[in-house]
Coordinates of N, CA and C in Angstrom, one line a residue:
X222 N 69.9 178.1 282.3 CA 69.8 178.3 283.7 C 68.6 179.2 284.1
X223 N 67.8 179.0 285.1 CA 66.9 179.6 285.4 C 67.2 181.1 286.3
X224 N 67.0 182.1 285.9 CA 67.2 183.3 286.0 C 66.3 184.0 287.4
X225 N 65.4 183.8 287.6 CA 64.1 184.1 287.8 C 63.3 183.5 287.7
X226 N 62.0 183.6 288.6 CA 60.9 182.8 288.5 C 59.5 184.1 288.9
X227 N 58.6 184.2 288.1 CA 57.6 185.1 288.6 C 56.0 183.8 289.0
X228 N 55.7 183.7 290.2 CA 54.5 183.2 290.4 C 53.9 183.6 291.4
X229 N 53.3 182.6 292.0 CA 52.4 183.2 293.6 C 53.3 182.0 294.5
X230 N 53.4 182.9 295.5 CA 54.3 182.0 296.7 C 53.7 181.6 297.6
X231 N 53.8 180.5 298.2 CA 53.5 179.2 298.5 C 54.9 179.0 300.0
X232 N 54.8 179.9 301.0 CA 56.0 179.3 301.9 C 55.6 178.0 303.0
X233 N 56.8 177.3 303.0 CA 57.1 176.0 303.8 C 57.7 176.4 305.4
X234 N 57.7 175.5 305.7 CA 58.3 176.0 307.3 C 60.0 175.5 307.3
X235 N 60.3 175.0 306.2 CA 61.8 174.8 306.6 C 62.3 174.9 305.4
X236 N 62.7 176.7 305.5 CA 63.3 177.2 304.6 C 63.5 177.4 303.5
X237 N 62.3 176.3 302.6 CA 61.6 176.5 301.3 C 60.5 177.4 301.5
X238 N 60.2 177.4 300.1 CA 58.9 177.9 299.4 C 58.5 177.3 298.1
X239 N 57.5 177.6 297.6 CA 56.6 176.8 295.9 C 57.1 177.3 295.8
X240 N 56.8 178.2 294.0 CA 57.0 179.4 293.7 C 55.9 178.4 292.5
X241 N 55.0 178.8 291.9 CA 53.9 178.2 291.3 C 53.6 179.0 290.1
X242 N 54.2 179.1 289.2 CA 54.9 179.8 287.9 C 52.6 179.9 287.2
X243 N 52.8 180.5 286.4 CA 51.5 180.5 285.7 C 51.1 179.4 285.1
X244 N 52.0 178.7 284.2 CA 52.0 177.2 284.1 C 51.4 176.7 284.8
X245 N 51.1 176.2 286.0 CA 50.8 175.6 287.2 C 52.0 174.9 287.8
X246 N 53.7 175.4 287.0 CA 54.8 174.3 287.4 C 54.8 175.0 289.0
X247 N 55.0 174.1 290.0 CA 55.2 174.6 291.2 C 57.2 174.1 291.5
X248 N 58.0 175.3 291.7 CA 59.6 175.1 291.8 C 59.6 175.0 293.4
X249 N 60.2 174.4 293.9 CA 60.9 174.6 295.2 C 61.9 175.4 295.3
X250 N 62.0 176.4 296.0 CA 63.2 177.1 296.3 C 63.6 177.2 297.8
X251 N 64.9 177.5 298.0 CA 65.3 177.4 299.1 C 65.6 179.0 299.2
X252 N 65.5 179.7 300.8 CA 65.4 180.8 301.0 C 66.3 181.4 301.9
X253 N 67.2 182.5 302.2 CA 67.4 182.5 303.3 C 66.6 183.2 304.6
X254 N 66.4 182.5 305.9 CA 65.6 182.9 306.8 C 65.2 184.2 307.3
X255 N 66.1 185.3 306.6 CA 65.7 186.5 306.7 C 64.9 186.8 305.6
X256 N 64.9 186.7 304.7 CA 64.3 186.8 303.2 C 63.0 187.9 303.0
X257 N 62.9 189.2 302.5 CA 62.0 189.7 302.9 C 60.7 189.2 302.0
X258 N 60.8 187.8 301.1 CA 60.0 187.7 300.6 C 58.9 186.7 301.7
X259 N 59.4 186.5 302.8 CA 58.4 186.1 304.1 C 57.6 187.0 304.3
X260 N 57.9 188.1 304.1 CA 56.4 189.4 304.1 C 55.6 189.0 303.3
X261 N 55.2 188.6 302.2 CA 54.2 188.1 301.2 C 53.9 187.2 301.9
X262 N 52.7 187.1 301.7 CA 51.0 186.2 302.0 C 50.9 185.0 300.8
X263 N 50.4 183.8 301.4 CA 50.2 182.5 300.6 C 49.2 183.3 299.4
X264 N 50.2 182.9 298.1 CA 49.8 183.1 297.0 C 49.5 184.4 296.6
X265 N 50.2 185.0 297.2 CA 50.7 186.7 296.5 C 51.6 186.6 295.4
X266 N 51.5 187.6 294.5 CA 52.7 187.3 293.3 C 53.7 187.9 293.8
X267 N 54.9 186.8 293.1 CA 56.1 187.4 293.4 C 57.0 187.1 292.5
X268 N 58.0 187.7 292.6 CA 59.5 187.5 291.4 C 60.2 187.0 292.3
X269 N 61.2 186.0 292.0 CA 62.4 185.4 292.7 C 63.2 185.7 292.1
X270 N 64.5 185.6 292.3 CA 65.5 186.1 291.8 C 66.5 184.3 292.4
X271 N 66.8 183.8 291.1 CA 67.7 182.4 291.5 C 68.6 182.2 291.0
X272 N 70.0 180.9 291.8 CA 70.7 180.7 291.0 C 70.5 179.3 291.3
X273 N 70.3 178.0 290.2 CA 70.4 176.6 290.0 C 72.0 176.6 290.6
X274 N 71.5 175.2 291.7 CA 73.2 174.7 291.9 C 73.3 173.1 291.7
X275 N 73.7 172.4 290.4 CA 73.6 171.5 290.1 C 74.9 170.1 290.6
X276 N 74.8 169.1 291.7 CA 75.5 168.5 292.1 C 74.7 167.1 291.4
X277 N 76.2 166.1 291.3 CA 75.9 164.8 290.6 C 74.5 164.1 291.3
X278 N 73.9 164.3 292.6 CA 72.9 163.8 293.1 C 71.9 164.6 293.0
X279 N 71.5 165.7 293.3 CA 70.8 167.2 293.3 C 71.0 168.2 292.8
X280 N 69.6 168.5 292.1 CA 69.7 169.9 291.7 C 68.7 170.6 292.3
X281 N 69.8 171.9 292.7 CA 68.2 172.7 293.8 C 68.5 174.2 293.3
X282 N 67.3 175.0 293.6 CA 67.2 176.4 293.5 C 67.1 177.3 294.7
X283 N 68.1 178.1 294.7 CA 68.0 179.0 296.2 C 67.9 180.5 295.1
X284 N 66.7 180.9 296.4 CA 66.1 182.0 295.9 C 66.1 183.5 296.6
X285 N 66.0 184.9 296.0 CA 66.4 185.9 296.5 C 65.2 186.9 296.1
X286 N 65.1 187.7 296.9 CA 64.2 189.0 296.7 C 65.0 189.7 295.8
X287 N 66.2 190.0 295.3 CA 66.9 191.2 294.5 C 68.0 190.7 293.8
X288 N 68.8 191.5 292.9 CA 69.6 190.8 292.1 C 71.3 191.1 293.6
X289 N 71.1 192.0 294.1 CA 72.0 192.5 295.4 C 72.1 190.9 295.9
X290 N 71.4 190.7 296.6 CA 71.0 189.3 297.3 C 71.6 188.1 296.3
X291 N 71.4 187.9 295.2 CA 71.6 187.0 294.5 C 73.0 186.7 294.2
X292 N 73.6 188.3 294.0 CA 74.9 188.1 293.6 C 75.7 188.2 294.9
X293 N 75.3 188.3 296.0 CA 76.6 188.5 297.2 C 76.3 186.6 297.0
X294 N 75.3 185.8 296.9 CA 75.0 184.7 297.4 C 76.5 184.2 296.1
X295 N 76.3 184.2 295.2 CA 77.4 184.0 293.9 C 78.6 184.2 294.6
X296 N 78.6 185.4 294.7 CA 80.1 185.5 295.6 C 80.9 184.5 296.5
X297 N 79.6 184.7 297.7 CA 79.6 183.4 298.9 C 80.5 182.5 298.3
X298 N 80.0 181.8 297.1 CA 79.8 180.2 297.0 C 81.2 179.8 296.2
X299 N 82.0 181.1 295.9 CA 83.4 181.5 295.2 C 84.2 181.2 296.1
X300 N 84.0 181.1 297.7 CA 84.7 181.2 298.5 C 85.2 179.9 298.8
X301 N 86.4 179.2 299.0 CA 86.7 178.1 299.1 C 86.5 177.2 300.6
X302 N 85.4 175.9 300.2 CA 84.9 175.4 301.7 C 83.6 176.3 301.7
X303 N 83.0 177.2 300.9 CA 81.5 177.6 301.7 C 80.8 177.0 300.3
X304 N 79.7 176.3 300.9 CA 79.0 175.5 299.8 C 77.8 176.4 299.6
X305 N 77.0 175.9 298.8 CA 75.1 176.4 298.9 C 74.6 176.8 299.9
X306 N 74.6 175.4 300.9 CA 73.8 175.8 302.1 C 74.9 176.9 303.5
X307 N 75.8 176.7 303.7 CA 76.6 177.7 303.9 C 76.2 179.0 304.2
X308 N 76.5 179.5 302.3 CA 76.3 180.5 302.1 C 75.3 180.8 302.5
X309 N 74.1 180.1 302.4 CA 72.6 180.8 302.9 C 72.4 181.1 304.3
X310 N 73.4 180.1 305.2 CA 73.1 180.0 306.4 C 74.1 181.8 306.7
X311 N 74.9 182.1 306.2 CA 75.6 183.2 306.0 C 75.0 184.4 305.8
X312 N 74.0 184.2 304.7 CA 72.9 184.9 304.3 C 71.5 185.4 305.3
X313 N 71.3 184.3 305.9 CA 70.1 184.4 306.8 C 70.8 185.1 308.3
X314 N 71.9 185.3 308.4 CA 72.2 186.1 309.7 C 72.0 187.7 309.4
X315 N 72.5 188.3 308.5 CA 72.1 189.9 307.9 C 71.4 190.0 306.9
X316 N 70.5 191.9 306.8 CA 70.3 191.6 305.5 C 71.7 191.9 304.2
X317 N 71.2 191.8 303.3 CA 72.6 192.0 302.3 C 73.5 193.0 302.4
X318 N 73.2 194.2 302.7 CA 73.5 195.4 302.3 C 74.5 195.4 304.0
X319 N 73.8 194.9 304.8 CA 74.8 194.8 306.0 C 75.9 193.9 306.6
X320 N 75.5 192.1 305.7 CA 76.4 191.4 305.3 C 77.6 192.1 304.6
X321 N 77.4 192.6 303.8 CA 78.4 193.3 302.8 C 79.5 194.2 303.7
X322 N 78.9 194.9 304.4 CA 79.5 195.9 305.7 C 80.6 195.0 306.6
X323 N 79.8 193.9 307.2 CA 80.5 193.2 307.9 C 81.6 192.5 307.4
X324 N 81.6 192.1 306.1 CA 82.8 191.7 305.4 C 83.7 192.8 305.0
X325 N 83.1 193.5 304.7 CA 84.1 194.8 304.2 C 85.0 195.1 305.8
X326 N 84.5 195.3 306.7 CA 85.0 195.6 308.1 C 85.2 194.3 308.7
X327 N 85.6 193.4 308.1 CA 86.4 192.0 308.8 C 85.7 191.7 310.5
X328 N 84.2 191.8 310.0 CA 83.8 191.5 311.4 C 83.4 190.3 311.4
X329 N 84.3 189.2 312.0 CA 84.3 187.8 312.0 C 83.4 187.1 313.0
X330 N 82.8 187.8 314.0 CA 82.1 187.7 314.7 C 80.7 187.6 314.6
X331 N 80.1 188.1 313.5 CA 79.1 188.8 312.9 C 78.7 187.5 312.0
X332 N 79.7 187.1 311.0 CA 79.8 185.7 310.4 C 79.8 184.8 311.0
X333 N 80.8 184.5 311.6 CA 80.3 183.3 312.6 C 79.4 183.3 313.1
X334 N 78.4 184.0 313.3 CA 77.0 183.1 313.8 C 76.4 182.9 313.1
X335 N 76.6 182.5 311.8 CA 76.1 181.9 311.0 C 76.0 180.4 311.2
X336 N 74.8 179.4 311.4 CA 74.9 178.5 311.5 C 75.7 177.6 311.5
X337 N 76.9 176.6 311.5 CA 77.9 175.9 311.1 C 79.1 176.3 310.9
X338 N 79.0 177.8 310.8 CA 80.4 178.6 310.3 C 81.3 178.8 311.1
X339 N 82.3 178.2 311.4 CA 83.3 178.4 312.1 C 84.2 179.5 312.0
X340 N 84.9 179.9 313.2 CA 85.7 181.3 313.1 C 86.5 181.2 311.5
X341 N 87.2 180.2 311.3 CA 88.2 180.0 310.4 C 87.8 180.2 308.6
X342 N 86.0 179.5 308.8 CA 85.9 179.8 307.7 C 85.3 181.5 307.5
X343 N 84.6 181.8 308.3 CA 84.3 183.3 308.5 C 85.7 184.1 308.4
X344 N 86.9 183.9 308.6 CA 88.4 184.7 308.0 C 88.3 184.6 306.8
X345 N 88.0 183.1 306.1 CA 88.4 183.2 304.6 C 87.5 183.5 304.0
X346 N 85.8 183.8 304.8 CA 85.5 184.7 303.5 C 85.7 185.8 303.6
X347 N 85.8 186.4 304.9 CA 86.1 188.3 304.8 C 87.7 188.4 303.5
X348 N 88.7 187.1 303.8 CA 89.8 187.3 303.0 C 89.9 187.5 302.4
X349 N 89.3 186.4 301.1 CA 88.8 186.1 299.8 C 87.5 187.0 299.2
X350 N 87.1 187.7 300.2 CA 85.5 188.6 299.4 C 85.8 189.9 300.1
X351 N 86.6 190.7 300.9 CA 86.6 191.8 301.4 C 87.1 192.9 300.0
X352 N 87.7 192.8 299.2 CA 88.0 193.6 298.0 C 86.8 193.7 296.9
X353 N 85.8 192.3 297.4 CA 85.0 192.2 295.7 C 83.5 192.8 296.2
X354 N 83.4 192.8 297.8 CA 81.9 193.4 298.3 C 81.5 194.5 297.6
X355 N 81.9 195.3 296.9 CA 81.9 196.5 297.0 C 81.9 196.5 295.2
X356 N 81.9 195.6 294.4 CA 82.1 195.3 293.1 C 80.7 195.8 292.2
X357 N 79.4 195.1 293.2 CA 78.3 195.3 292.3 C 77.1 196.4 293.2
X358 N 77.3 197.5 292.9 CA 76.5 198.8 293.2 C 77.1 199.1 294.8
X359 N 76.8 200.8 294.5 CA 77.0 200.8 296.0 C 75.8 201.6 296.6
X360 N 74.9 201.4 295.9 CA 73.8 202.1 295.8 C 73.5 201.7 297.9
X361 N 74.2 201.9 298.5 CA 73.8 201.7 300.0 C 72.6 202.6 300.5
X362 N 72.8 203.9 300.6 CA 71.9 205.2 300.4 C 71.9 206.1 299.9
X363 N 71.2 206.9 299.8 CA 71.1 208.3 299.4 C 70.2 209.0 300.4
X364 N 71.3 210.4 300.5 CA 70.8 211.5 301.6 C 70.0 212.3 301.3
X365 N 69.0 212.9 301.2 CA 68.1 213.8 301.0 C 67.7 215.1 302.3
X366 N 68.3 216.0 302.2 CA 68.1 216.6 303.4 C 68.7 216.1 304.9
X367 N 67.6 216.0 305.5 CA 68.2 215.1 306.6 C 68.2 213.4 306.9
X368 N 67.2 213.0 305.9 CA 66.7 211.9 305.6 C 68.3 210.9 304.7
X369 N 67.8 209.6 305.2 CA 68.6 209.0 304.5 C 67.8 207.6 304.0
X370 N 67.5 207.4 302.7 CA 66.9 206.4 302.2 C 67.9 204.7 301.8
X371 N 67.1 203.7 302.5 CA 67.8 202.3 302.2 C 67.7 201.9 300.8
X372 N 68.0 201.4 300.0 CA 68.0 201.1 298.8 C 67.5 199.5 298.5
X373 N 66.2 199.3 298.7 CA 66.1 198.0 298.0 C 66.6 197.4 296.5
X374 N 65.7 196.4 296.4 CA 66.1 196.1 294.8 C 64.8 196.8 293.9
X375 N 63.9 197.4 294.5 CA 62.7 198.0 293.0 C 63.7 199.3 293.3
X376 N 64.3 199.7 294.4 CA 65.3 201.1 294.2 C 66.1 201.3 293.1
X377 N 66.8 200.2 293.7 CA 68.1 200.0 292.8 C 67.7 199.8 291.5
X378 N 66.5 199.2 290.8 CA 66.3 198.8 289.2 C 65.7 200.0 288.9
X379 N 65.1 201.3 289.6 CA 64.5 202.3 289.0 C 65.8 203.4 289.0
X380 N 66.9 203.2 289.7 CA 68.0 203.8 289.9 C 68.7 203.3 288.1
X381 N 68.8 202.1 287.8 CA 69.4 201.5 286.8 C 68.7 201.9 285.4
X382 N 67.2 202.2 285.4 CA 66.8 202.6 284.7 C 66.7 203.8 284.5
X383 N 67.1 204.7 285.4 CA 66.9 206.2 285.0 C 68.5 205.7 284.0
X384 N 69.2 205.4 284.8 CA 71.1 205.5 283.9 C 70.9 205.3 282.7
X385 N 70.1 204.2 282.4 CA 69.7 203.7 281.1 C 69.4 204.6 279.8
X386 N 68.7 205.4 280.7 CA 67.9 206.8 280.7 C 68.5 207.9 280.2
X387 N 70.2 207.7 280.2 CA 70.8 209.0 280.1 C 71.1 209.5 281.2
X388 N 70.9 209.2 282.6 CA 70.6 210.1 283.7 C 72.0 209.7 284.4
X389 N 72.9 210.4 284.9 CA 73.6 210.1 285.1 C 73.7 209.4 286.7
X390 N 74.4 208.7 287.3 CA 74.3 208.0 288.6 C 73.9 208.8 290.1
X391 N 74.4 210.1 289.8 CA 74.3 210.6 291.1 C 73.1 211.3 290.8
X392 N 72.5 211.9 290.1 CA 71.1 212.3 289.4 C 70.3 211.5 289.7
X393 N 70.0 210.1 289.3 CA 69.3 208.9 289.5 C 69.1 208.6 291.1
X394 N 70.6 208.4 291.5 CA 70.4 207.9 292.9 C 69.7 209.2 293.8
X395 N 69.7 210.6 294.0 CA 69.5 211.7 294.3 C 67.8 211.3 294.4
X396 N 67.5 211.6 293.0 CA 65.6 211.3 292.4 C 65.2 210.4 293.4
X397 N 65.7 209.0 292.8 CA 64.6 208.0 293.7 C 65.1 208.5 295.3
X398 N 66.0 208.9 295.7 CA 66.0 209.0 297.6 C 65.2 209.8 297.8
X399 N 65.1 210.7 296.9 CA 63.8 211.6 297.5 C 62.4 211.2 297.6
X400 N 62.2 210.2 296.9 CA 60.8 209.2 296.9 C 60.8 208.9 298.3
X401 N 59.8 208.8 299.1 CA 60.0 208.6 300.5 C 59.1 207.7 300.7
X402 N 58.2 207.1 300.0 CA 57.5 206.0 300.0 C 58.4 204.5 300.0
X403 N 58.3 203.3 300.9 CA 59.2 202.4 301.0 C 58.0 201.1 300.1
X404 N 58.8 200.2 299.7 CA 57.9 198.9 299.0 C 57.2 199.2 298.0
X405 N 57.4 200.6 296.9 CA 56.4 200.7 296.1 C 57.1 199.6 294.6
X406 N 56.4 199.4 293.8 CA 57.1 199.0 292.8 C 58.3 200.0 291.9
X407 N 59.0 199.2 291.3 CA 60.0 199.9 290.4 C 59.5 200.9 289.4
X408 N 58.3 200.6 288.7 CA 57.5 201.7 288.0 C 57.7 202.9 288.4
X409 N 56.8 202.9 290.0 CA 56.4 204.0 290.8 C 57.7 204.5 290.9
X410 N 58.6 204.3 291.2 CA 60.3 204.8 291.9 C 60.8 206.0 290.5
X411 N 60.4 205.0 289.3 CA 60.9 205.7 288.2 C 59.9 207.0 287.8
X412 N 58.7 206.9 288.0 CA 57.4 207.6 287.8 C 58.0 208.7 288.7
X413 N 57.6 208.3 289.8 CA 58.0 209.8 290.8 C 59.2 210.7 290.8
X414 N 60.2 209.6 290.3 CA 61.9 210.5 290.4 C 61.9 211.1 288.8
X415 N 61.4 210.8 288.2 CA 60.7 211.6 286.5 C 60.4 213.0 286.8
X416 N 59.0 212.8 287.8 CA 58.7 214.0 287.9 C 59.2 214.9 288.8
X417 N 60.1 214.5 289.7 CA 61.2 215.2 290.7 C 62.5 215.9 289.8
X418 N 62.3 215.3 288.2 CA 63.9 215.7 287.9 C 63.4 216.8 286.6
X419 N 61.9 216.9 286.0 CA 61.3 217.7 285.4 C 61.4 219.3 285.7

């Protein structure tokens, strides 16, 4: 299964993108319409984060800025009646971290505007997924003073690497919120919360 894909992005107007690996292999991926990897410029490098969904006619790749993203999309697709595109269409209404909210707080309203999604199936997924949102990190924020920092995904992997690190979770998450710089890479996250914990 393809895990990831690192190349230069190549976006389409309907809801794809290339993704043009170093090889010169160019993937199609499917995105959801919020996706912050629409901030990137034709042929900037990027990492995708994917899961293959293999049906007897098609096999396609839907793709995520973070591993957060990737796995609420996994969850989605657990839900009984929400397929691939579904989920995405589910996906492209919030971003993750607030999708997640809205399911946790059974706001069915919020779901249903998701393209296609009817009131009924928007109940079964808050039903079926309102216990498990909450399963993979809760890295939501961290307060620093008065400040409260959003946790992307280079956050959250320099948060994972400090742990790795020995550092225990509330230490980790603490460091990187005090980084106040937004979009830096994961390096930098870990670099600076290093020298914040010295």
């Amino acid at each position: 299964m393809i895990r990831f894909i690192k190349g230069k992005f190549h976006p389409l107007t309907d809801g794809t993108a290339v993704i043009e690996s170093a090889s010169g292999v160019g993937f199609l991926v499917y995105l959801p319409a919020n996706s912050p990897l629409y901030k990137n410029l034709e042929g900037d490098e990027v990492k995708v984060f994917t899961a293959m969904i293999v049906k007897e006619d098609d096999v396609s790749l839907y793709g995520f800025d973070g591993k957060e993203e990737l796995d609420l999309f996994k969850l989605l697709i657990t839900v009984n009646g929400v397929g691939a595109k579904a989920a995405m269409a589910i996906m492209s209404i919030l971003p993750a971290m607030e999708l997640r909210r809205a399911i946790a707080g059974g706001d069915v309203e919020a779901i249903k505007a998701a393209s296609g999604v009817g009131k009924k199936t928007a109940e079964r997924v808050i039903l079926e997924l309102k216990d498990k949102v909450g399963d993979f990190g809760d890295l939501s924020s961290v307060s620093s003073g008065e400040q409260s920092f959003s946790f992307g995904s280079e956050r959250t992997e320099a948060v994972s690497a400090l742990i790795t690190l020995g550092y225990s979770k509330s230490e980790a998450e603490t460091a990187v919120g005090r980084v106040i710089d937004d979009e830096l890479p994961c390096e930098e996250y870990i670099k600076r919360a290093l020298k914040d914990m010295m």
